[in-house]
Amino acid sequence: MRLEQDLWYGFLVDVDVYDGVIPVTRHSLGLPPRSCYVCGSPSKECVVKSRHSRPRTIVKIWISLIGRAILHRVRPNGKMRGENSSES
Ligand SMILES: [Zn+2]
């Protein structure tokens, strides 16, 4: 969950975590369900109902990535400004 929240591209991270054989879900942690990239509804609903076309989803992801990269001042090497200590 921290990867999803802390990385500028974290909204693309989707890691399945298990405690033994029991899945650790967002619900079990008291967190809201994962949101759809396109409309913000719970993503499972959109996947099950095939609400969005693949091209529309890809465009939405690219727009979101570009917006977040600008917001977080991501450089072409993928690092954020100030992330590399040798840079000023
Ligand atoms: Zn959706």
PDB file of C-alpha atoms and ligand atoms in Angstrom:
ATOM      1  CA  MET A   1       0.000   0.000   0.000  1.00  0.00           C
ATOM      2  CA  ARG A   2       2.907   2.351   0.747  1.00  0.00           C
ATOM      3  CA  LEU A   3       4.293   1.771  -2.749  1.00  0.00           C
ATOM      4  CA  GLU A   4       0.929   2.730  -4.194  1.00  0.00           C
ATOM      5  CA  GLN A   5       0.772   5.854  -2.067  1.00  0.00           C
ATOM      6  CA  ASP A   6       4.399   7.016  -2.053  1.00  0.00           C
ATOM      7  CA  LEU A   7       5.621   6.456  -5.602  1.00  0.00           C
ATOM      8  CA  TRP A   8       4.618   9.058  -8.181  1.00  0.00           C
ATOM      9  CA  TYR A   9       3.556   6.173 -10.432  1.00  0.00           C
ATOM     10  CA  GLY A  10       2.198   4.172  -7.469  1.00  0.00           C
ATOM     11  CA  PHE A  11      -1.325   4.121  -8.859  1.00  0.00           C
ATOM     12  CA  LEU A  12       0.000   1.556 -11.369  1.00  0.00           C
ATOM     13  CA  VAL A  13       1.406  -0.722  -8.656  1.00  0.00           C
ATOM     14  CA  ASP A  14      -0.802  -3.698  -7.884  1.00  0.00           C
ATOM     15  CA  VAL A  15       0.832  -6.235  -5.583  1.00  0.00           C
ATOM     16  CA  ASP A  16      -0.997  -9.214  -4.141  1.00  0.00           C
ATOM     17  CA  VAL A  17       0.051  -9.821  -0.514  1.00  0.00           C
ATOM     18  CA  TYR A  18      -0.646 -13.001   1.462  1.00  0.00           C
ATOM     19  CA  ASP A  19      -0.359 -13.856   5.138  1.00  0.00           C
ATOM     20  CA  GLY A  20       0.413 -17.526   4.583  1.00  0.00           C
ATOM     21  CA  VAL A  21      -2.393 -18.556   2.257  1.00  0.00           C
ATOM     22  CA  ILE A  22      -4.759 -15.805   3.352  1.00  0.00           C
ATOM     23  CA  PRO A  23      -4.852 -12.758   1.068  1.00  0.00           C
ATOM     24  CA  VAL A  24      -4.307  -9.408   2.742  1.00  0.00           C
ATOM     25  CA  THR A  25      -6.881  -7.200   1.114  1.00  0.00           C
ATOM     26  CA  ARG A  26      -7.432  -3.470   1.141  1.00  0.00           C
ATOM     27  CA  HIS A  27     -10.740  -4.189   2.887  1.00  0.00           C
ATOM     28  CA  SER A  28      -9.012  -6.226   5.633  1.00  0.00           C
ATOM     29  CA  LEU A  29      -6.728  -3.225   6.249  1.00  0.00           C
ATOM     30  CA  GLY A  30      -9.677  -0.852   6.457  1.00  0.00           C
ATOM     31  CA  LEU A  31      -8.789   0.843   3.177  1.00  0.00           C
ATOM     32  CA  PRO A  32     -11.205   1.771   0.396  1.00  0.00           C
ATOM     33  CA  PRO A  33     -11.254  -0.427  -2.705  1.00  0.00           C
ATOM     34  CA  ARG A  34      -8.775   0.269  -5.468  1.00  0.00           C
ATOM     35  CA  SER A  35     -10.051   2.933  -7.848  1.00  0.00           C
ATOM     36  CA  CYS A  36     -10.470   2.567 -11.589  1.00  0.00           C
ATOM     37  CA  TYR A  37      -7.867   4.485 -13.645  1.00  0.00           C
ATOM     38  CA  VAL A  38     -10.564   5.838 -15.928  1.00  0.00           C
ATOM     39  CA  CYS A  39     -13.607   6.753 -13.840  1.00  0.00           C
ATOM     40  CA  GLY A  40     -12.607   6.442 -10.187  1.00  0.00           C
ATOM     41  CA  SER A  41     -15.224   3.795  -9.377  1.00  0.00           C
ATOM     42  CA  PRO A  42     -14.064   0.640  -7.595  1.00  0.00           C
ATOM     43  CA  SER A  43     -11.812  -0.997 -10.189  1.00  0.00           C
ATOM     44  CA  LYS A  44     -13.246  -4.488  -9.730  1.00  0.00           C
ATOM     45  CA  GLU A  45     -16.652  -3.245 -10.904  1.00  0.00           C
ATOM     46  CA  CYS A  46     -15.165  -1.764 -14.067  1.00  0.00           C
ATOM     47  CA  VAL A  47     -13.155  -4.906 -14.817  1.00  0.00           C
ATOM     48  CA  VAL A  48     -16.108  -7.253 -14.259  1.00  0.00           C
ATOM     49  CA  LYS A  49     -18.452  -5.085 -16.352  1.00  0.00           C
ATOM     50  CA  SER A  50     -15.792  -4.272 -18.991  1.00  0.00           C
ATOM     51  CA  ARG A  51     -16.805  -0.630 -18.686  1.00  0.00           C
ATOM     52  CA  HIS A  52     -13.863   0.886 -20.531  1.00  0.00           C
ATOM     53  CA  SER A  53     -12.130   0.044 -23.768  1.00  0.00           C
ATOM     54  CA  ARG A  54      -8.438  -0.774 -23.651  1.00  0.00           C
ATOM     55  CA  PRO A  55      -7.426   2.247 -25.786  1.00  0.00           C
ATOM     56  CA  ARG A  56      -9.414   4.596 -23.531  1.00  0.00           C
ATOM     57  CA  THR A  57      -7.802   3.078 -20.433  1.00  0.00           C
ATOM     58  CA  ILE A  58      -4.308   3.404 -21.919  1.00  0.00           C
ATOM     59  CA  VAL A  59      -4.902   7.047 -22.864  1.00  0.00           C
ATOM     60  CA  LYS A  60      -6.199   7.780 -19.381  1.00  0.00           C
ATOM     61  CA  ILE A  61      -3.155   6.118 -17.792  1.00  0.00           C
ATOM     62  CA  TRP A  62      -0.763   8.108 -20.018  1.00  0.00           C
ATOM     63  CA  ILE A  63      -2.508  11.374 -19.211  1.00  0.00           C
ATOM     64  CA  SER A  64      -2.351  10.565 -15.512  1.00  0.00           C
ATOM     65  CA  LEU A  65       1.341   9.573 -15.728  1.00  0.00           C
ATOM     66  CA  ILE A  66       2.268  12.782 -17.546  1.00  0.00           C
ATOM     67  CA  GLY A  67       0.306  14.878 -15.057  1.00  0.00           C
ATOM     68  CA  ARG A  68       1.920  13.166 -12.080  1.00  0.00           C
ATOM     69  CA  ALA A  69       5.386  13.388 -13.632  1.00  0.00           C
ATOM     70  CA  ILE A  70       4.940  17.144 -14.032  1.00  0.00           C
ATOM     71  CA  LEU A  71       3.472  17.498 -10.544  1.00  0.00           C
ATOM     72  CA  HIS A  72       6.327  15.547  -8.957  1.00  0.00           C
ATOM     73  CA  ARG A  73       8.973  17.095 -11.204  1.00  0.00           C
ATOM     74  CA  VAL A  74      10.120  13.754 -12.552  1.00  0.00           C
ATOM     75  CA  ARG A  75      13.208  13.935 -14.704  1.00  0.00           C
ATOM     76  CA  PRO A  76      13.768  11.903 -17.887  1.00  0.00           C
ATOM     77  CA  ASN A  77      15.743   9.320 -15.873  1.00  0.00           C
ATOM     78  CA  GLY A  78      12.585   8.597 -13.831  1.00  0.00           C
ATOM     79  CA  LYS A  79      13.896  10.179 -10.637  1.00  0.00           C
ATOM     80  CA  MET A  80      12.214  13.072  -8.914  1.00  0.00           C
ATOM     81  CA  ARG A  81      14.013  16.352  -8.348  1.00  0.00           C
ATOM     82  CA  GLY A  82      16.169  16.012  -5.215  1.00  0.00           C
ATOM     83  CA  GLU A  83      16.002  12.209  -5.281  1.00  0.00           C
ATOM     84  CA  ASN A  84      19.666  11.908  -6.288  1.00  0.00           C
ATOM     85  CA  SER A  85      21.874  13.487  -3.612  1.00  0.00           C
ATOM     86  CA  SER A  86      24.566  14.519  -6.128  1.00  0.00           C
ATOM     87  CA  GLU A  87      22.095  16.811  -7.883  1.00  0.00           C
ATOM     88  CA  SER A  88      21.024  20.175  -6.595  1.00  0.00           C
TER      89      SER A  88
HETATM   90 ZN    ZN B   1     -14.041   2.718 -14.432  1.00  0.00          ZN
END
